[in-house]
CSV table of C-alpha atoms and ligand atoms in Angstrom, one decimal:
chain,number,residue,atom,x,y,z
A,1,MET,CA,83.3,-0.2,-11.7
A,2,SER,CA,79.7,-1.0,-11.9
A,3,GLU,CA,78.6,-3.9,-14.0
A,4,GLN,CA,76.6,-3.4,-17.0
A,5,ILE,CA,73.1,-4.6,-16.3
A,6,ARG,CA,71.6,-6.8,-19.0
A,7,VAL,CA,68.0,-8.3,-18.9
A,8,ARG,CA,66.3,-10.3,-21.5
A,9,MET,CA,62.8,-11.4,-22.3
A,10,ALA,CA,62.7,-14.9,-23.7
A,11,PRO,CA,59.4,-15.9,-25.1
A,12,SER,CA,58.7,-19.2,-26.7
A,13,PRO,CA,57.0,-18.9,-30.1
A,14,THR,CA,54.8,-21.7,-29.4
A,15,GLY,CA,51.4,-19.9,-29.4
A,16,HIS,CA,49.9,-16.3,-29.7
A,17,LEU,CA,51.7,-13.5,-27.8
A,18,HIS,CA,49.9,-14.1,-24.5
A,19,VAL,CA,49.1,-11.4,-21.9
A,20,GLY,CA,51.5,-13.0,-19.3
A,21,THR,CA,54.4,-12.9,-21.8
A,22,ALA,CA,53.7,-9.4,-22.7
A,23,ARG,CA,53.5,-8.5,-19.0
A,24,ALA,CA,56.8,-10.2,-18.1
A,25,ALA,CA,58.5,-8.6,-21.1
A,26,LEU,CA,57.3,-5.2,-20.0
A,27,PHE,CA,58.7,-5.6,-16.5
A,28,ASN,CA,62.0,-6.3,-18.1
A,29,TYR,CA,61.7,-3.2,-20.3
A,30,LEU,CA,60.8,-1.0,-17.4
A,31,TYR,CA,63.6,-2.4,-15.4
A,32,ALA,CA,66.0,-1.8,-18.2
A,33,ARG,CA,65.0,1.7,-18.9
A,34,HIS,CA,64.8,2.6,-15.3
A,35,TYR,CA,68.2,1.4,-14.4
A,36,GLY,CA,69.9,2.1,-17.8
A,37,ALA,CA,70.4,-1.6,-18.6
A,38,THR,CA,70.6,-3.4,-21.9
A,39,PHE,CA,67.2,-5.1,-22.9
A,40,ILE,CA,67.5,-8.3,-25.0
A,41,LEU,CA,65.0,-10.3,-26.9
A,42,ARG,CA,65.9,-14.0,-27.2
A,43,LEU,CA,63.4,-16.2,-29.0
A,44,GLU,CA,63.4,-19.7,-27.3
A,45,ASP,CA,62.5,-21.9,-30.2
A,46,THR,CA,64.2,-25.0,-29.2
A,47,ASP,CA,61.0,-26.9,-29.3
A,48,GLN,CA,60.9,-27.5,-33.0
A,49,GLU,CA,57.5,-29.1,-33.2
A,50,ARG,CA,55.7,-26.5,-31.3
A,51,SER,CA,57.5,-23.5,-32.5
A,52,ARG,CA,56.1,-21.5,-35.5
A,53,ASP,CA,57.6,-18.8,-37.4
A,54,GLU,CA,54.2,-17.0,-37.5
A,55,PHE,CA,54.0,-17.0,-33.7
A,56,ALA,CA,57.6,-15.5,-33.6
A,57,ARG,CA,56.7,-12.8,-35.9
A,58,GLU,CA,53.5,-12.1,-33.9
A,59,ILE,CA,55.6,-11.7,-30.7
A,60,VAL,CA,57.9,-9.3,-32.3
A,61,GLU,CA,55.1,-7.3,-33.8
A,62,GLY,CA,53.1,-7.2,-30.5
A,63,LEU,CA,56.2,-6.2,-28.4
A,64,GLU,CA,57.2,-3.4,-31.0
A,65,TRP,CA,53.6,-2.2,-31.0
A,66,MET,CA,53.6,-1.9,-27.3
A,67,GLY,CA,56.5,0.4,-27.8
A,68,MET,CA,59.3,-1.8,-26.1
A,69,ARG,CA,62.3,-1.3,-28.3
A,70,TRP,CA,65.0,-4.0,-27.3
A,71,ASP,CA,68.7,-3.1,-27.7
A,72,GLU,CA,69.7,-6.6,-29.0
A,73,GLY,CA,67.8,-9.4,-30.5
A,74,PRO,CA,65.9,-10.4,-33.6
A,75,TYR,CA,63.4,-8.1,-35.5
A,76,VAL,CA,61.6,-8.3,-38.8
A,77,GLU,CA,62.2,-5.7,-41.6
A,78,GLY,CA,60.5,-5.9,-44.9
A,79,GLY,CA,59.4,-9.4,-44.1
A,80,GLU,CA,62.9,-10.7,-43.3
A,81,TRP,CA,64.3,-11.6,-40.1
A,82,ARG,CA,67.2,-9.4,-39.0
A,83,SER,CA,69.3,-9.2,-35.8
A,84,ARG,CA,71.0,-6.4,-33.8
A,85,GLY,CA,73.6,-6.8,-31.1
A,86,ASP,CA,76.8,-8.5,-30.5
A,87,PHE,CA,75.6,-11.6,-28.7
A,88,GLY,CA,73.6,-13.3,-31.5
A,89,PRO,CA,72.2,-15.1,-33.0
A,90,TYR,CA,69.2,-14.6,-30.7
A,91,LEU,CA,67.0,-17.4,-31.9
A,92,GLN,CA,67.8,-20.6,-30.0
A,93,SER,CA,67.3,-22.7,-33.1
A,94,GLN,CA,70.5,-21.0,-34.5
A,95,ARG,CA,72.6,-21.6,-31.3
A,96,THR,CA,73.0,-25.3,-31.8
A,97,GLU,CA,76.9,-25.1,-31.7
A,98,THR,CA,77.0,-23.2,-28.4
A,99,TYR,CA,74.8,-25.8,-26.7
A,100,ARG,CA,77.0,-28.7,-28.2
A,101,THR,CA,80.1,-27.1,-26.8
A,102,TYR,CA,78.5,-26.7,-23.3
A,103,LEU,CA,77.0,-30.2,-23.4
A,104,GLU,CA,80.4,-31.6,-24.1
A,105,ARG,CA,81.9,-29.8,-21.3
A,106,LEU,CA,79.3,-31.0,-18.8
A,107,LEU,CA,79.9,-34.6,-20.3
A,108,ALA,CA,83.8,-34.4,-19.9
A,109,SER,CA,83.6,-33.0,-16.4
A,110,GLY,CA,81.2,-35.7,-15.2
A,111,HIS,CA,78.5,-33.3,-14.6
A,112,ALA,CA,76.3,-34.9,-17.2
A,113,TYR,CA,76.0,-38.4,-18.6
A,114,TRP,CA,74.4,-40.2,-21.4
A,115,CYS,CA,71.4,-42.3,-20.5
A,116,TYR,CA,70.5,-45.3,-22.5
A,117,CYS,CA,67.2,-46.2,-20.8
A,118,THR,CA,64.3,-46.6,-23.3
A,119,LYS,CA,60.9,-45.0,-22.8
A,120,GLU,CA,59.6,-48.5,-22.1
A,121,GLU,CA,62.2,-49.2,-19.5
A,122,LEU,CA,61.5,-45.8,-17.8
A,123,GLU,CA,57.8,-46.6,-17.9
A,124,ALA,CA,58.2,-50.0,-16.3
A,125,GLU,CA,60.5,-48.4,-13.7
A,126,ARG,CA,57.7,-45.9,-12.8
A,127,ALA,CA,55.1,-48.4,-12.6
A,128,ARG,CA,57.1,-50.4,-10.1
A,129,GLN,CA,57.7,-47.2,-8.1
A,130,GLN,CA,54.0,-46.5,-8.1
A,131,GLU,CA,53.2,-49.9,-7.0
A,132,ALA,CA,55.6,-49.7,-4.1
A,133,LYS,CA,54.0,-46.2,-3.3
A,134,GLN,CA,57.3,-44.5,-3.9
A,135,ALA,CA,57.6,-41.1,-5.6
A,136,PRO,CA,58.6,-41.5,-9.3
A,137,ARG,CA,62.2,-40.6,-10.1
A,138,TYR,CA,64.9,-41.8,-12.3
A,139,ALA,CA,66.7,-44.8,-10.8
A,140,GLY,CA,70.1,-43.6,-11.8
A,141,THR,CA,70.7,-46.7,-14.0
A,142,CYS,CA,73.2,-45.0,-16.2
A,143,ARG,CA,74.7,-42.6,-13.7
A,144,GLU,CA,77.9,-44.5,-13.2
A,145,LEU,CA,78.4,-46.4,-16.5
A,146,SER,CA,81.9,-46.2,-18.1
A,147,GLY,CA,80.6,-46.7,-21.6
A,148,PRO,CA,77.7,-47.5,-23.5
A,149,PRO,CA,76.0,-50.8,-22.7
A,150,GLU,CA,76.0,-53.6,-25.4
A,151,GLY,CA,73.4,-53.0,-28.1
A,152,LYS,CA,72.0,-49.8,-26.5
A,153,ILE,CA,71.5,-46.4,-28.2
A,154,ALA,CA,71.9,-43.1,-26.2
A,155,GLN,CA,68.6,-41.6,-25.6
A,156,VAL,CA,69.2,-38.4,-23.6
A,157,VAL,CA,71.8,-36.5,-21.6
A,158,ARG,CA,71.1,-36.2,-18.0
A,159,PHE,CA,72.4,-33.8,-15.5
A,160,LYS,CA,74.1,-35.5,-12.6
A,161,THR,CA,72.2,-33.7,-9.7
A,162,PRO,CA,74.3,-33.5,-6.5
A,163,GLY,CA,72.8,-33.9,-3.1
A,164,GLY,CA,72.1,-30.9,-0.7
A,165,ASP,CA,70.1,-27.9,-0.8
A,166,VAL,CA,69.8,-25.3,-3.6
A,167,THR,CA,69.3,-21.8,-2.2
A,168,PHE,CA,68.8,-18.5,-3.9
A,169,ALA,CA,67.7,-15.0,-2.8
A,170,ASP,CA,64.9,-14.1,-5.1
A,171,VAL,CA,64.7,-10.4,-5.4
A,172,ILE,CA,60.9,-10.3,-5.0
A,173,ARG,CA,60.3,-13.4,-2.8
A,174,GLY,CA,63.3,-13.6,-0.7
A,175,GLU,CA,65.2,-16.8,0.2
A,176,ILE,CA,63.9,-20.0,-1.7
A,177,LYS,CA,65.4,-23.3,-0.7
A,178,THR,CA,65.1,-26.6,-2.7
A,179,ASP,CA,66.2,-30.2,-1.7
A,180,ALA,CA,68.2,-31.1,-4.8
A,181,ALA,CA,67.2,-34.8,-4.3
A,182,LEU,CA,63.8,-33.6,-5.6
A,183,LEU,CA,65.1,-32.5,-8.8
A,184,ASP,CA,66.2,-35.9,-9.9
A,185,ASP,CA,68.8,-36.5,-12.8
A,186,PHE,CA,66.8,-34.4,-15.0
A,187,ALA,CA,67.4,-34.6,-18.8
A,188,ILE,CA,69.1,-31.6,-20.3
A,189,ALA,CA,69.2,-32.7,-24.1
A,190,LYS,CA,67.9,-35.4,-26.3
A,191,GLY,CA,71.2,-35.4,-28.4
A,192,LEU,CA,74.2,-32.9,-28.7
A,193,ASP,CA,72.1,-31.0,-31.1
A,194,VAL,CA,68.8,-31.1,-29.3
A,195,PRO,CA,69.1,-29.2,-26.1
A,196,LEU,CA,66.2,-29.0,-23.7
A,197,TYR,CA,64.9,-25.8,-22.0
A,198,ASN,CA,66.7,-25.6,-18.6
A,199,PHE,CA,69.9,-26.3,-20.2
A,200,ALA,CA,69.6,-23.9,-23.2
A,201,VAL,CA,68.4,-21.2,-21.1
A,202,VAL,CA,71.5,-21.4,-18.8
A,203,ALA,CA,74.1,-21.6,-21.9
A,204,ASP,CA,72.3,-18.5,-23.3
A,205,ASP,CA,72.3,-16.6,-20.1
A,206,ILE,CA,76.0,-17.2,-19.7
A,207,GLU,CA,76.8,-16.3,-23.3
A,208,MET,CA,74.6,-13.2,-23.4
A,209,GLN,CA,76.0,-12.1,-20.0
A,210,ILE,CA,72.6,-11.8,-18.5
A,211,THR,CA,72.8,-10.2,-15.0
A,212,HIS,CA,69.1,-10.4,-14.0
A,213,VAL,CA,66.4,-12.7,-14.9
A,214,ILE,CA,62.9,-11.3,-14.4
A,215,ARG,CA,60.2,-13.8,-15.3
A,216,GLY,CA,56.9,-15.3,-14.1
A,217,GLU,CA,56.6,-17.2,-10.9
A,218,ASP,CA,55.7,-20.5,-13.0
A,219,HIS,CA,59.5,-20.7,-13.5
A,220,ILE,CA,60.5,-20.8,-9.8
A,221,SER,CA,60.7,-24.6,-10.1
A,222,ASN,CA,63.1,-24.4,-12.9
A,223,THR,CA,65.5,-22.0,-11.2
A,224,PRO,CA,67.3,-24.6,-8.8
A,225,LYS,CA,67.8,-26.8,-11.9
A,226,GLN,CA,69.5,-23.7,-13.6
A,227,LEU,CA,71.5,-22.9,-10.8
A,228,LEU,CA,73.0,-26.3,-10.6
A,229,ILE,CA,73.9,-26.1,-14.3
A,230,PHE,CA,75.6,-22.7,-13.7
A,231,ALA,CA,77.5,-24.2,-10.7
A,232,ALA,CA,78.6,-27.1,-12.9
A,233,LEU,CA,79.8,-24.8,-15.7
A,234,GLY,CA,81.7,-22.7,-13.1
A,235,ALA,CA,79.7,-19.6,-14.1
A,236,THR,CA,78.2,-16.9,-12.0
A,237,PRO,CA,74.3,-17.0,-12.2
A,238,PRO,CA,72.2,-13.9,-12.6
A,239,ARG,CA,69.9,-12.6,-10.0
A,240,TYR,CA,66.4,-13.9,-10.1
A,241,ALA,CA,63.0,-11.8,-9.7
A,242,HIS,CA,60.0,-14.0,-10.0
A,243,LEU,CA,56.9,-12.1,-10.9
A,244,PRO,CA,53.5,-12.8,-9.2
A,245,LEU,CA,51.1,-14.8,-11.3
A,246,VAL,CA,48.4,-13.0,-13.3
A,247,LEU,CA,45.1,-14.5,-12.2
A,248,ALA,CA,41.8,-14.4,-13.9
A,249,ALA,CA,38.7,-12.6,-12.3
A,250,ASP,CA,37.8,-15.8,-10.3
A,251,ARG,CA,41.3,-16.1,-9.1
A,252,THR,CA,42.3,-19.0,-11.3
A,253,LYS,CA,45.6,-18.8,-13.1
A,254,LEU,CA,45.5,-16.7,-16.4
A,255,SER,CA,47.6,-18.9,-18.5
A,256,LYS,CA,48.0,-19.9,-22.2
A,257,ARG,CA,45.6,-22.5,-21.4
A,258,THR,CA,42.9,-20.7,-19.4
A,259,SER,CA,42.8,-17.6,-21.6
A,260,GLU,CA,42.5,-17.4,-25.3
A,261,THR,CA,43.3,-13.7,-25.4
A,262,SER,CA,46.4,-12.6,-27.3
A,263,LEU,CA,47.8,-9.1,-27.1
A,264,LEU,CA,47.0,-8.2,-30.5
A,265,ALA,CA,43.3,-8.9,-29.9
A,266,TYR,CA,43.5,-6.0,-27.6
A,267,ARG,CA,45.0,-3.9,-30.3
A,268,ASP,CA,42.2,-4.9,-32.7
A,269,GLN,CA,39.6,-4.0,-30.1
A,270,GLY,CA,41.0,-0.4,-29.9
A,271,PHE,CA,43.1,-0.5,-26.8
A,272,LEU,CA,46.0,2.0,-27.0
A,273,PRO,CA,49.6,0.5,-26.6
A,274,SER,CA,50.2,3.1,-23.8
A,275,ALA,CA,47.1,2.0,-21.9
A,276,LEU,CA,48.1,-1.7,-22.1
A,277,VAL,CA,51.7,-0.8,-20.8
A,278,ASN,CA,50.1,1.3,-18.0
A,279,PHE,CA,47.7,-1.6,-17.2
A,280,PHE,CA,50.2,-4.5,-17.3
A,281,ALA,CA,52.6,-2.6,-15.3
A,282,LEU,CA,50.0,-2.5,-12.5
A,283,LEU,CA,49.6,-6.3,-12.6
A,284,GLY,CA,51.8,-7.0,-9.8
A,285,TRP,CA,53.5,-3.5,-9.3
A,286,HIS,CA,52.2,0.1,-8.3
A,287,PRO,CA,53.7,3.4,-7.9
A,288,ALA,CA,54.4,5.1,-4.6
A,289,GLY,CA,51.2,7.3,-4.6
A,290,ASP,CA,47.8,6.2,-5.5
A,291,ARG,CA,48.0,7.2,-9.2
A,292,GLU,CA,46.6,4.8,-11.6
A,293,VAL,CA,47.0,6.4,-15.0
A,294,LEU,CA,50.6,6.8,-16.0
A,295,SER,CA,52.4,7.3,-19.2
A,296,PRO,CA,55.2,4.9,-20.4
A,297,ASP,CA,57.8,7.6,-19.5
A,298,GLU,CA,56.2,8.0,-16.0
A,299,LEU,CA,56.3,4.4,-15.5
A,300,ILE,CA,59.9,4.2,-16.4
A,301,ALA,CA,60.8,6.9,-13.9
A,302,GLU,CA,58.7,5.3,-11.2
A,303,PHE,CA,59.4,1.6,-11.7
A,304,THR,CA,61.4,0.0,-9.0
A,305,ILE,CA,61.7,-3.9,-8.5
A,306,GLU,CA,61.3,-3.2,-4.7
A,307,ARG,CA,57.6,-2.3,-5.3
A,308,VAL,CA,56.7,-5.4,-7.0
A,309,GLN,CA,54.3,-7.5,-4.9
A,310,LYS,CA,54.5,-11.2,-4.1
A,311,SER,CA,50.8,-12.0,-4.2
A,312,GLY,CA,48.8,-12.8,-7.5
A,313,ALA,CA,47.7,-9.9,-9.5
A,314,VAL,CA,44.1,-10.0,-10.9
A,315,PHE,CA,43.5,-9.2,-14.5
A,316,ASP,CA,40.5,-6.7,-14.1
A,317,GLU,CA,39.0,-6.0,-17.6
A,318,ALA,CA,36.9,-3.0,-16.2
A,319,LYS,CA,40.1,-1.4,-15.0
A,320,LEU,CA,41.9,-1.7,-18.4
A,321,ARG,CA,38.8,-0.1,-20.1
A,322,HIS,CA,39.0,2.7,-17.6
A,323,ILE,CA,42.6,3.2,-18.1
A,324,ASN,CA,42.3,3.0,-21.8
A,325,ARG,CA,39.5,5.7,-21.7
A,326,GLU,CA,41.8,7.9,-19.7
A,327,HIS,CA,44.6,7.5,-22.2
A,328,ILE,CA,42.3,8.3,-25.0
A,329,LYS,CA,41.4,11.5,-23.2
A,330,LEU,CA,45.1,12.5,-22.7
A,331,MET,CA,45.9,12.1,-26.4
A,332,ASP,CA,46.6,14.9,-28.7
A,333,PRO,CA,43.6,14.9,-31.2
A,334,ARG,CA,45.8,14.7,-34.2
A,335,ASP,CA,47.5,11.6,-32.7
A,336,LEU,CA,44.1,10.2,-31.7
A,337,ALA,CA,42.8,10.7,-35.4
A,338,LEU,CA,45.7,8.6,-36.7
A,339,ALA,CA,45.1,5.9,-34.1
A,340,LEU,CA,41.3,5.9,-35.1
A,341,ARG,CA,42.0,5.7,-38.8
A,342,PRO,CA,42.2,1.9,-39.0
A,343,PHE,CA,38.8,1.8,-37.3
A,344,PHE,CA,37.2,3.9,-40.1
A,345,ALA,CA,38.6,1.9,-42.8
A,346,GLY,CA,36.2,2.2,-45.8
A,347,ALA,CA,34.7,5.4,-44.6
A,348,ASN,CA,35.7,8.5,-46.6
A,349,LEU,CA,36.6,10.9,-44.0
A,350,SER,CA,39.2,13.7,-44.4
A,351,ASP,CA,42.1,14.2,-41.8
A,352,GLU,CA,40.2,17.4,-40.6
A,353,VAL,CA,36.8,15.7,-39.9
A,354,LEU,CA,38.5,12.8,-38.1
A,355,GLU,CA,40.6,15.1,-36.0
A,356,ARG,CA,37.5,17.0,-35.1
A,357,PHE,CA,35.8,13.9,-34.3
A,358,ALA,CA,38.7,12.8,-32.2
A,359,ALA,CA,38.5,16.1,-30.3
A,360,ALA,CA,34.8,16.1,-29.6
A,361,GLU,CA,34.5,12.3,-28.7
A,362,GLN,CA,37.7,11.7,-26.9
A,363,GLY,CA,36.9,10.2,-23.3
A,364,ARG,CA,33.3,9.4,-24.3
A,365,ALA,CA,34.0,5.7,-25.1
A,366,ASP,CA,36.5,3.1,-23.6
A,367,THR,CA,38.0,2.0,-26.8
A,368,LEU,CA,38.8,3.3,-30.4
A,369,ALA,CA,36.5,0.4,-31.8
A,370,GLU,CA,33.5,1.8,-29.6
A,371,MET,CA,34.2,5.3,-30.6
A,372,ALA,CA,34.0,4.3,-34.1
A,373,ALA,CA,30.8,2.1,-33.4
A,374,GLY,CA,29.1,5.2,-32.1
A,375,ALA,CA,29.9,7.3,-35.1
A,376,ALA,CA,27.3,5.9,-37.6
A,377,TRP,CA,26.2,9.5,-37.9
A,378,LEU,CA,29.5,10.5,-39.5
A,379,THR,CA,29.9,7.5,-41.6
A,380,SER,CA,26.6,6.3,-42.7
A,381,TYR,CA,24.2,9.0,-42.5
A,382,GLU,CA,20.6,8.8,-43.7
A,383,LEU,CA,18.1,11.5,-43.3
A,384,PRO,CA,15.5,10.4,-41.0
A,385,GLY,CA,11.8,10.3,-41.9
A,386,ALA,CA,9.4,13.4,-41.4
A,387,ASP,CA,7.7,11.5,-38.5
A,388,VAL,CA,10.9,11.2,-36.5
A,389,LEU,CA,12.1,14.9,-37.4
A,390,ASP,CA,8.9,16.6,-36.4
A,391,ARG,CA,7.8,14.9,-33.3
A,392,GLN,CA,6.8,18.1,-31.3
A,393,GLY,CA,5.5,20.2,-34.4
A,394,GLY,CA,7.0,23.3,-35.9
A,395,ALA,CA,10.3,21.5,-36.6
A,396,ARG,CA,10.6,23.0,-40.2
A,397,ALA,CA,11.0,26.6,-39.3
A,398,HIS,CA,13.5,25.7,-36.5
A,399,LEU,CA,15.5,23.6,-39.0
A,400,GLU,CA,15.6,26.4,-41.5
A,401,ALA,CA,16.9,28.8,-38.8
A,402,ALA,CA,19.4,26.3,-37.8
A,403,ALA,CA,20.6,25.8,-41.2
A,404,ALA,CA,21.2,29.4,-41.7
A,405,ALA,CA,23.0,29.6,-38.5
A,406,ALA,CA,25.1,26.5,-39.1
A,407,ALA,CA,26.0,27.7,-42.7
A,408,SER,CA,27.7,30.9,-41.0
A,409,GLY,CA,29.3,28.8,-38.3
A,410,ARG,CA,27.2,30.1,-35.5
A,411,LEU,CA,25.2,27.2,-34.5
A,412,GLU,CA,26.8,26.9,-31.1
A,413,SER,CA,26.1,30.5,-30.0
A,414,TRP,CA,22.7,30.5,-31.7
A,415,ILE,CA,21.1,27.4,-30.5
A,416,ALA,CA,20.7,28.2,-26.6
A,417,PRO,CA,19.0,31.6,-26.9
A,418,TYR,CA,16.9,30.4,-29.8
A,419,ALA,CA,15.8,27.3,-27.8
A,420,GLU,CA,15.0,29.4,-24.9
A,421,GLU,CA,12.6,31.3,-26.9
A,422,HIS,CA,10.9,28.3,-28.9
A,423,GLY,CA,11.2,25.5,-26.4
A,424,LYS,CA,14.0,23.2,-25.6
A,425,LYS,CA,12.7,20.0,-26.8
A,426,GLU,CA,11.2,21.5,-30.0
A,427,VAL,CA,14.4,22.9,-31.2
A,428,TYR,CA,17.0,20.4,-29.9
A,429,TRP,CA,15.4,17.3,-31.1
A,430,PRO,CA,14.8,18.0,-34.8
A,431,VAL,CA,18.3,19.7,-34.9
A,432,ARG,CA,20.0,16.8,-33.4
A,433,VAL,CA,18.2,14.2,-35.3
A,434,ALA,CA,18.6,16.0,-38.6
A,435,LEU,CA,22.5,16.3,-38.0
A,436,SER,CA,22.8,12.8,-36.8
A,437,GLY,CA,20.2,10.9,-38.7
A,438,SER,CA,19.5,8.9,-35.4
A,439,GLU,CA,17.4,9.0,-32.3
A,440,LYS,CA,20.5,8.5,-30.2
A,441,SER,CA,23.5,10.7,-30.7
A,442,PRO,CA,25.7,13.2,-29.1
A,443,ASP,CA,24.4,16.8,-28.8
A,444,PRO,CA,23.9,19.0,-31.9
A,445,VAL,CA,26.8,21.5,-31.0
A,446,SER,CA,29.2,18.5,-30.8
A,447,LEU,CA,27.9,17.1,-34.1
A,448,ALA,CA,28.1,20.5,-35.9
A,449,ALA,CA,31.7,20.9,-34.6
A,450,VAL,CA,32.7,17.7,-36.1
A,451,LEU,CA,30.7,18.0,-39.3
A,452,GLY,CA,31.8,21.5,-40.1
A,453,PRO,CA,29.6,24.5,-41.2
A,454,GLU,CA,29.1,23.1,-44.7
A,455,GLU,CA,27.9,19.6,-44.1
A,456,SER,CA,25.8,20.6,-41.0
A,457,ALA,CA,24.0,23.3,-42.9
A,458,ALA,CA,23.3,20.8,-45.8
A,459,ARG,CA,21.9,18.0,-43.5
A,460,LEU,CA,19.7,20.7,-41.7
A,461,ALA,CA,18.5,22.2,-45.1
A,462,ALA,CA,17.7,18.7,-46.4
A,463,ALA,CA,15.8,17.9,-43.3
A,464,ALA,CA,13.9,21.2,-43.4
A,465,GLN,CA,13.0,20.5,-47.2
A,466,LYS,CA,11.6,16.9,-46.2
A,467,LEU,CA,9.1,18.6,-44.1
A,468,GLN,CA,7.7,20.9,-46.7
B,501,LIG,N1,61.0,-19.3,-22.7
B,501,LIG,C1,60.4,-19.2,-21.4
B,501,LIG,C2,58.8,-18.9,-21.6
B,501,LIG,O1,58.4,-18.6,-22.6
B,501,LIG,C3,60.9,-18.3,-20.6
B,501,LIG,C4,62.2,-18.5,-20.2
B,501,LIG,C5,62.9,-17.7,-19.0
B,501,LIG,O2,62.3,-16.5,-18.9
B,501,LIG,O3,63.7,-18.0,-18.4
B,501,LIG,O4,58.2,-19.2,-20.7
């Protein structure tokens, strides 16, 4: 019997949905869809001070916008939090009872103990160690206590780290070995109801029957701690795959601290979700061939964890722009018009005009926002002055002829032979400028195709009139 593969993305809602988080989520998603696994979203909001509801909502909104539908986990409907799946709740803040049970088990079995050392005592200890040029570590004061010392209050629960090595076979990086002594007796909770990260993750990964953990390389140092907790609880750990770091162009780490960029900022700049999915997938992975532009379905079909690289992946904005342009090109004009609509808010354009615009302009700009920015001729047309219209002389007659051709929808077949006869510059310039209202614009045939016969003829006739 083959096991049911279960993977999870486990973002912490302590900031905007960051690029690195979205990329880790995507690798889980592609993995899940490629291997027919269950894909789970868990919100890790145990840090009550830093976690915010608005960030949780942004994460859910951003991941959904990218098209990653999770099989289990929280989601928002009509402004309310809801949940699907049988292993919930999927918000750590609602799982306190589970953590309490697991903590009590670890305390009862002697794998964890209460520590009564105060912050001041620990600081003094650290200062002593520093003076003696020793590595700072917990001295183990409370490790073997049989009960609370007189007048002392429990501060944290510590894990009783055993000696020896902790070894695991990372799916991407191979064997990783850590000397457990370096891990210290780390704190796993601040109280029975206040679990800390490494412990809560393990309790949840057990409860949610996670089989594969795919996450950023920055978590490698947490893995041995988590493995020790799994062992102490007598549970089988999942397999781990740590993704290479995403680096900024200067090869420094692209992190919540070094990059302000939230995923939704890309949406607002007019990047397509399919393009971001494509681009993020290439941050540490590439398909067998040398293709760079792939649809989400193609990525799912091609994605295998064996093709994930070990070395850092550079976030190349120029490549993202290129991929976005290619995805815009591949879109059905009707869908592109829908995607463009928010970028034309306030402009009174019919669906037909926007669709014709999409068809004529797709692939000429990198983003939807840039497409819209180059469309002043469509949204805020103003008839140019006579001096601009008639730079070469004789413009009026050409504009009148063009207006007649446009009115009967023949501008495209009419213009080339006419210009051949009367001079290219003399004809194309006034017609284009009259149609666009601008000295810089697409060619007149493209403009007329978008504007339609009526509007094109009206603009051309008004321009001719201006020259009377
Ligand atoms: N909550 C962690 C984070 O946001 C991820 C934990 C994990 O994937 O194990 O970085």
